[in-house]
mmCIF file of N, CA and C in Angstrom:
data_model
loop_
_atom_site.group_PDB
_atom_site.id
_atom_site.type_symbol
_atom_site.label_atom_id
_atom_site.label_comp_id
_atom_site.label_asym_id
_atom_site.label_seq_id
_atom_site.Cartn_x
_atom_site.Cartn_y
_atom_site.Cartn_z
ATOM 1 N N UNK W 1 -220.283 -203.324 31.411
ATOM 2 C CA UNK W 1 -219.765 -202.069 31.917
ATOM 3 C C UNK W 1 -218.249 -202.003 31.713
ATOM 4 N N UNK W 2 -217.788 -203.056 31.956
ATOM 5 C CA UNK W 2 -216.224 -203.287 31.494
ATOM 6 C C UNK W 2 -215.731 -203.003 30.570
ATOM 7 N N UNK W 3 -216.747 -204.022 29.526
ATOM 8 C CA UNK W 3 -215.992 -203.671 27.561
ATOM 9 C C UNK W 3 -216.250 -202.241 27.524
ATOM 10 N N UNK W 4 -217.541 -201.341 28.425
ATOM 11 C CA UNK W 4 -217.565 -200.121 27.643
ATOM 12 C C UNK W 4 -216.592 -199.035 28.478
ATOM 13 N N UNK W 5 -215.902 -199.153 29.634
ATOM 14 C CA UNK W 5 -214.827 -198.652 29.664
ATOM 15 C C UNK W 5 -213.419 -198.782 29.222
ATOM 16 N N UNK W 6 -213.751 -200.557 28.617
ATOM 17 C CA UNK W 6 -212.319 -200.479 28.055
ATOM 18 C C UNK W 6 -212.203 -199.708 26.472
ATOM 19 N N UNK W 7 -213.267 -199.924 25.945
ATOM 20 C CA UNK W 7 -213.691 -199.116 24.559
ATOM 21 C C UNK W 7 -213.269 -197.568 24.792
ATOM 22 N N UNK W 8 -213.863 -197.081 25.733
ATOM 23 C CA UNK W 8 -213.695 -195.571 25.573
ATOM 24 C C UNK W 8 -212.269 -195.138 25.837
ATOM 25 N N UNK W 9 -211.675 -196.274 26.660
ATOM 26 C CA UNK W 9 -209.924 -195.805 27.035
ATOM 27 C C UNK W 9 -209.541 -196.120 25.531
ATOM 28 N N UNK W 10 -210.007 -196.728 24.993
ATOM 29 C CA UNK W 10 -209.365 -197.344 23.264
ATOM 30 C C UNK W 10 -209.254 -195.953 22.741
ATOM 31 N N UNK W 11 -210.715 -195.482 22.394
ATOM 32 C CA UNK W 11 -211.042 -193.918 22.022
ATOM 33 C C UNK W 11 -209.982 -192.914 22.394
ATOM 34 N N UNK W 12 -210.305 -193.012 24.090
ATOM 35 C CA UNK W 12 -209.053 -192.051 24.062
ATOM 36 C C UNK W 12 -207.763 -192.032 23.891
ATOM 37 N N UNK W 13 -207.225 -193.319 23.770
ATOM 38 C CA UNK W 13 -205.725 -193.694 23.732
ATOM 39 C C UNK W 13 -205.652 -193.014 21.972
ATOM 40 N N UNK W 14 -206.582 -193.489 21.264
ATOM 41 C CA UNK W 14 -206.598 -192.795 19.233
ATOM 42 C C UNK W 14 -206.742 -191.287 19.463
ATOM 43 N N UNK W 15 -207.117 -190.518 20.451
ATOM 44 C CA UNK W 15 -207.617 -189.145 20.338
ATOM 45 C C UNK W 15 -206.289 -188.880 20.425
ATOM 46 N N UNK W 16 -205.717 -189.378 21.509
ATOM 47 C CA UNK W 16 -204.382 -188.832 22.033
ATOM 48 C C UNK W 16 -203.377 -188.545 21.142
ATOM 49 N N UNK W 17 -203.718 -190.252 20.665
ATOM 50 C CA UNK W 17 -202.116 -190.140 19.430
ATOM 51 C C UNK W 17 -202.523 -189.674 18.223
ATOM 52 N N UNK W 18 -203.938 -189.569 18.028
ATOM 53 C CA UNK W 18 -203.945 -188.491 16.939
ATOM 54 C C UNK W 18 -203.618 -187.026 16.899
ATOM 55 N N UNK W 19 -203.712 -186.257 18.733
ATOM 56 C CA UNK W 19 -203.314 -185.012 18.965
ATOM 57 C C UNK W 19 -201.815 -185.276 18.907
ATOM 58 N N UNK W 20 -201.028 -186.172 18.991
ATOM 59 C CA UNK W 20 -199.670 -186.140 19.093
ATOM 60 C C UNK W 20 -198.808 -186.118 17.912
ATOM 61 N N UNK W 21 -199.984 -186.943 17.089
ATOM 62 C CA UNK W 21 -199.075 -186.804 15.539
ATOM 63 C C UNK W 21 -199.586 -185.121 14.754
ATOM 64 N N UNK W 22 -200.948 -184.882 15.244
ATOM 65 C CA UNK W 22 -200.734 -183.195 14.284
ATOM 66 C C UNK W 22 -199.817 -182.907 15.058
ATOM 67 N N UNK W 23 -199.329 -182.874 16.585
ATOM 68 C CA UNK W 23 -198.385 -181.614 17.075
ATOM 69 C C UNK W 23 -197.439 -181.926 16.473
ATOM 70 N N UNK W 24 -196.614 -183.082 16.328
ATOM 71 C CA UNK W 24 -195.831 -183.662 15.757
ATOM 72 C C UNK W 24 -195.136 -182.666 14.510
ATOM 73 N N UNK W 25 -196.501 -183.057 13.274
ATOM 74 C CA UNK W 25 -196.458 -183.257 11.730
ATOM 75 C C UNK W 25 -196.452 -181.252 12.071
ATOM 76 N N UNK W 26 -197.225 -180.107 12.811
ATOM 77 C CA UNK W 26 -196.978 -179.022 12.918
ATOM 78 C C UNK W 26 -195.621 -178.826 13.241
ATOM 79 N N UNK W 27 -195.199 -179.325 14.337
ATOM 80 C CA UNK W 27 -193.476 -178.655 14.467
ATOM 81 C C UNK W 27 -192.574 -179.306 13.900
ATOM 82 N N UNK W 28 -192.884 -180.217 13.157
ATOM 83 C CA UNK W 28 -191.708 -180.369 11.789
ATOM 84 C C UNK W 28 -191.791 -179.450 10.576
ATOM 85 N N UNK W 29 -192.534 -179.034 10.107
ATOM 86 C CA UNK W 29 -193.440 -178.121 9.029
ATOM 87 C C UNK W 29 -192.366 -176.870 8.897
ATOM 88 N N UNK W 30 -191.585 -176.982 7.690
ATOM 89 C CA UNK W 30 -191.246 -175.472 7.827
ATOM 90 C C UNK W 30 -192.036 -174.852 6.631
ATOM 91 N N UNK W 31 -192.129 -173.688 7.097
ATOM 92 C CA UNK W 31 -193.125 -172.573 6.164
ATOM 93 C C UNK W 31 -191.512 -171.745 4.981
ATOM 94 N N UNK W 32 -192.019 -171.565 4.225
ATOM 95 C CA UNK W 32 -190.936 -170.435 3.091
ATOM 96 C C UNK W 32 -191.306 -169.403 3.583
ATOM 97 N N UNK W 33 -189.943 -168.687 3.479
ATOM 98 C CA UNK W 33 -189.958 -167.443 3.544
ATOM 99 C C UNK W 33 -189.022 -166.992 3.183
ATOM 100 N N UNK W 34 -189.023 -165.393 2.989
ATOM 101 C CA UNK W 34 -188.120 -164.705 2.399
ATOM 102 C C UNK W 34 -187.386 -164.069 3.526
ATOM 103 N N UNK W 35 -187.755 -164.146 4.470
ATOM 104 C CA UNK W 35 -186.804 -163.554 5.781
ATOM 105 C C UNK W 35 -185.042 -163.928 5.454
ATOM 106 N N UNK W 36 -184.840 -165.021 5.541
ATOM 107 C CA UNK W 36 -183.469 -164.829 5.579
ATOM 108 C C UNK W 36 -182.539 -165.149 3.966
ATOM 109 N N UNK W 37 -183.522 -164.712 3.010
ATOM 110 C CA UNK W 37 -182.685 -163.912 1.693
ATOM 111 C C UNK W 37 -182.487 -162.751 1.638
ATOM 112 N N UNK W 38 -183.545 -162.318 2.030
ATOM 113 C CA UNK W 38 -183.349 -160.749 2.932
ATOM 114 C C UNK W 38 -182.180 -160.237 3.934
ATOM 115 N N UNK W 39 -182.194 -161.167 4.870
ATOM 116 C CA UNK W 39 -180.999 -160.568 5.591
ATOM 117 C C UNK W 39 -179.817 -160.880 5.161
ATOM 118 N N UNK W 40 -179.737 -162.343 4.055
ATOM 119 C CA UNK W 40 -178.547 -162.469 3.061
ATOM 120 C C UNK W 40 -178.157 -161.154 2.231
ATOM 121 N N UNK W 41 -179.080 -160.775 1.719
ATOM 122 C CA UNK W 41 -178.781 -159.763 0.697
ATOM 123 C C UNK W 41 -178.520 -159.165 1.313
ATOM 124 N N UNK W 42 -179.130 -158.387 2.329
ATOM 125 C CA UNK W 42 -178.734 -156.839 2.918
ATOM 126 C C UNK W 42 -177.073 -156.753 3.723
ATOM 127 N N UNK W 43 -176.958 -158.185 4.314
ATOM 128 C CA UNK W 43 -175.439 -158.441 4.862
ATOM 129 C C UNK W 43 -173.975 -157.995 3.434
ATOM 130 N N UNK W 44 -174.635 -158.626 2.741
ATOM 131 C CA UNK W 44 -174.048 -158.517 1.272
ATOM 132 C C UNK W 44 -173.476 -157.335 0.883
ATOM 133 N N UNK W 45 -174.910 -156.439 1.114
ATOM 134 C CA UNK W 45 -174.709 -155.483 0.291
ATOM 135 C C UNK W 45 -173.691 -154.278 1.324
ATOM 136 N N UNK W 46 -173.937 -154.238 2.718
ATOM 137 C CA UNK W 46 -173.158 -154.032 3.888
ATOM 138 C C UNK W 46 -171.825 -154.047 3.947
ATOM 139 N N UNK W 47 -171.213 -155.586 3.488
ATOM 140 C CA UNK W 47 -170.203 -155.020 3.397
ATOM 141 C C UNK W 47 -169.626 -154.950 2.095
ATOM 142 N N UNK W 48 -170.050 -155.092 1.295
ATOM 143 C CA UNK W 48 -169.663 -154.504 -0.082
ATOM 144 C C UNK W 48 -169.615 -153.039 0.192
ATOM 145 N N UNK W 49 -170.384 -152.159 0.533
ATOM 146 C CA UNK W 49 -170.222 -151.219 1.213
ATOM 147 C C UNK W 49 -169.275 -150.603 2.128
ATOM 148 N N UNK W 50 -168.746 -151.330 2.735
ATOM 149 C CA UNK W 50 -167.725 -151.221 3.616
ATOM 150 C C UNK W 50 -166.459 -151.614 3.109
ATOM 151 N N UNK W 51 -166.339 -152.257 2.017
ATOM 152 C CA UNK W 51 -165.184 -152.533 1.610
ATOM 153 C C UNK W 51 -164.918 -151.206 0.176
ATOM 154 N N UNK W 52 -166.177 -150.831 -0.384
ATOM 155 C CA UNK W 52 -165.863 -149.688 -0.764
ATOM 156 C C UNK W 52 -165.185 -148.642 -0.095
ATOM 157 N N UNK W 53 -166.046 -148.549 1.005
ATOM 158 C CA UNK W 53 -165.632 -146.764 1.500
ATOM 159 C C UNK W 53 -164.476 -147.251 2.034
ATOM 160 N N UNK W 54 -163.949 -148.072 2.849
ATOM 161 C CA UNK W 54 -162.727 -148.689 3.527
ATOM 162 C C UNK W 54 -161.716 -148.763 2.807
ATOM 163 N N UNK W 55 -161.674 -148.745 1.620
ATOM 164 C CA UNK W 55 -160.753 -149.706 0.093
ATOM 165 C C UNK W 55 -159.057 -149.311 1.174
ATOM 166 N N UNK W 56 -158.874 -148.058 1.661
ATOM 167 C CA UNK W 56 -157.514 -147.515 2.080
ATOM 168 C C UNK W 56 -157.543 -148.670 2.925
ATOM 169 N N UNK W 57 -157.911 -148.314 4.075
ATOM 170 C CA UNK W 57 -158.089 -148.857 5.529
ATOM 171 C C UNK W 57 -157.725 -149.985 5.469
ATOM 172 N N UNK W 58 -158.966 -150.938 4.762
ATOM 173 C CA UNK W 58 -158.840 -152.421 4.805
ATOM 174 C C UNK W 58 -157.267 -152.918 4.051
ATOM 175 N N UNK W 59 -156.943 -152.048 3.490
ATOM 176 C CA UNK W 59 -155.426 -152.484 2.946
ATOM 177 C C UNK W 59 -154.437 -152.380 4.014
ATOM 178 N N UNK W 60 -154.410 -151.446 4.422
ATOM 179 C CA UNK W 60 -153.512 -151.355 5.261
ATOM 180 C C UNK W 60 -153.561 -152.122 6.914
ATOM 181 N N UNK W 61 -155.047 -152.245 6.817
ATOM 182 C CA UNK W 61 -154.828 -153.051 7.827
ATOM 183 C C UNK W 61 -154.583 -154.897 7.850
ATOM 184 N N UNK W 62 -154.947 -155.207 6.535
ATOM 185 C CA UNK W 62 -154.343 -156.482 5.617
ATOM 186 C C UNK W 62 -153.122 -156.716 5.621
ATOM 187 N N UNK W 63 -151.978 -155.658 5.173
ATOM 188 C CA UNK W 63 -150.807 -155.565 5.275
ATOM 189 C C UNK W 63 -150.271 -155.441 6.784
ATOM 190 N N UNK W 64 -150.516 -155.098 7.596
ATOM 191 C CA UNK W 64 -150.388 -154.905 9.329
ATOM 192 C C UNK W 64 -150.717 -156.339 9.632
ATOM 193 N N UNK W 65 -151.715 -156.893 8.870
ATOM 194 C CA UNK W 65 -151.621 -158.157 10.103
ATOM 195 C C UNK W 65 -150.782 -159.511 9.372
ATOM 196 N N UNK W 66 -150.500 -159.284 7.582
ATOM 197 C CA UNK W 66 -149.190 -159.803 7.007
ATOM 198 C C UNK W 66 -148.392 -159.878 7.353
ATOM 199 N N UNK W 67 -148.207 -158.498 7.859
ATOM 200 C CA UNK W 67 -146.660 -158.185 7.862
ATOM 201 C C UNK W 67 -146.301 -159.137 9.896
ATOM 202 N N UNK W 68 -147.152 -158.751 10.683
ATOM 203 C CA UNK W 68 -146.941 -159.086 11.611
ATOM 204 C C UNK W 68 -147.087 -160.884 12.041
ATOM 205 N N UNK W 69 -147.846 -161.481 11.165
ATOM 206 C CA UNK W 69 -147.725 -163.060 10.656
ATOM 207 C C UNK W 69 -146.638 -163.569 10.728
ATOM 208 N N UNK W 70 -145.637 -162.565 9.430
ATOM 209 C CA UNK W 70 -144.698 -162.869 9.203
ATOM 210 C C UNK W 70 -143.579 -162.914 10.185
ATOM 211 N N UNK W 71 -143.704 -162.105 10.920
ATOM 212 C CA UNK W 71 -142.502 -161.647 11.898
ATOM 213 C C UNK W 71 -142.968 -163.108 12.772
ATOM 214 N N UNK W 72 -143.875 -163.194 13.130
ATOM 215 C CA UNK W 72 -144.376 -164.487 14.379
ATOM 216 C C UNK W 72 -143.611 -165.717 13.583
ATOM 217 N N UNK W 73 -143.903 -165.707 12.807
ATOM 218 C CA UNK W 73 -143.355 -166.802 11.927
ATOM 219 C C UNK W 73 -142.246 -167.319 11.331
ATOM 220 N N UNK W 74 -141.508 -166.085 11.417
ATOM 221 C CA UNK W 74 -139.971 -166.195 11.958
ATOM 222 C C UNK W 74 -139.332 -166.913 12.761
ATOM 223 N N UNK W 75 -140.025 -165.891 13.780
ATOM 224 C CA UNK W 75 -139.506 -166.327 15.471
ATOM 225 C C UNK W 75 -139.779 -167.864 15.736
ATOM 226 N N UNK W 76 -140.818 -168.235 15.504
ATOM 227 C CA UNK W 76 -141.313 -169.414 15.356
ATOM 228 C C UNK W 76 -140.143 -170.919 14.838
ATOM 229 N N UNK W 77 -140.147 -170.488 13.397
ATOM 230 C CA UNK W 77 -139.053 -171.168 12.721
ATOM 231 C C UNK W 77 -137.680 -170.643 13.045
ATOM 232 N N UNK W 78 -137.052 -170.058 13.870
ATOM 233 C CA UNK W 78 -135.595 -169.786 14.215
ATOM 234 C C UNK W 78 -135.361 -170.454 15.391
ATOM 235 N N UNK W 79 -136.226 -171.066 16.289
ATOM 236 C CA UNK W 79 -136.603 -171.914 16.638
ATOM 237 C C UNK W 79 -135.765 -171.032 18.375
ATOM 238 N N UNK W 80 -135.826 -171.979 19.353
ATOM 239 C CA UNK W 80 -135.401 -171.251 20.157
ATOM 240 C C UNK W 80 -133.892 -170.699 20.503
ATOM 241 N N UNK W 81 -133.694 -169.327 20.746
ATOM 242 C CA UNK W 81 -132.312 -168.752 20.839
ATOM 243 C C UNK W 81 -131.849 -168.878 22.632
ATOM 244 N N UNK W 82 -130.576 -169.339 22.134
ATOM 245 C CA UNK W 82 -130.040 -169.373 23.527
ATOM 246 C C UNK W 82 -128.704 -168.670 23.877
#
C-alpha cells in the first residue's frame, strides 16, 4: 500500500512538472507579428507629416530654443558677476 502511494505521488510530482514546463515553454513563446511595424510606419509617416505642414513653425521654433541656449550659455560661462 506504501510503494503504491509512493508511486502515484511520483506520477504526480511528473504531471506537475510537466504542467510547469508547457506553462513555462508558452510564456516564453513570442508569436510574429506585424503590430508594431505598423505602428512604426504609421509614427513615421506622422511626423513626416508634421514636419511638412510645420516646415515654418518648426524653424522658428528651432531657432527660439538656439537662440535662447545660447544666451544660458553665456551667462553660464561669464561666470558669476559681482
Amino acid at each position: 500500500m506504501r510503494n503504491k502511494i509512493y508511486q502515484t505521488g511520483k506520477q504526480m510530482s511528473r504531471w506537475i512538472q510537466k504542467g510547469t514546463d508547457l506553462l513555462r515553454y508558452a510564456a516564453a513563446r513570442k508569436e510574429d507579428g506585424i503590430d508594431g511595424i505598423l505602428v512604426t510606419v504609421g509614427l513615421c509617416i506622422i511626423a513626416l507629416l508634421l514636419c511638412v505642414v510645420m516646415k515654418d513653425s518648426l524653424t522658428d521654433f528651432i531657432e527660439t530654443i538656439v537662440q535662447s541656449m545660447t544666451e544660458k550659455a553665456n551667462l553660464i560661462l561669464s561666470g558669476p558677476t559681482a
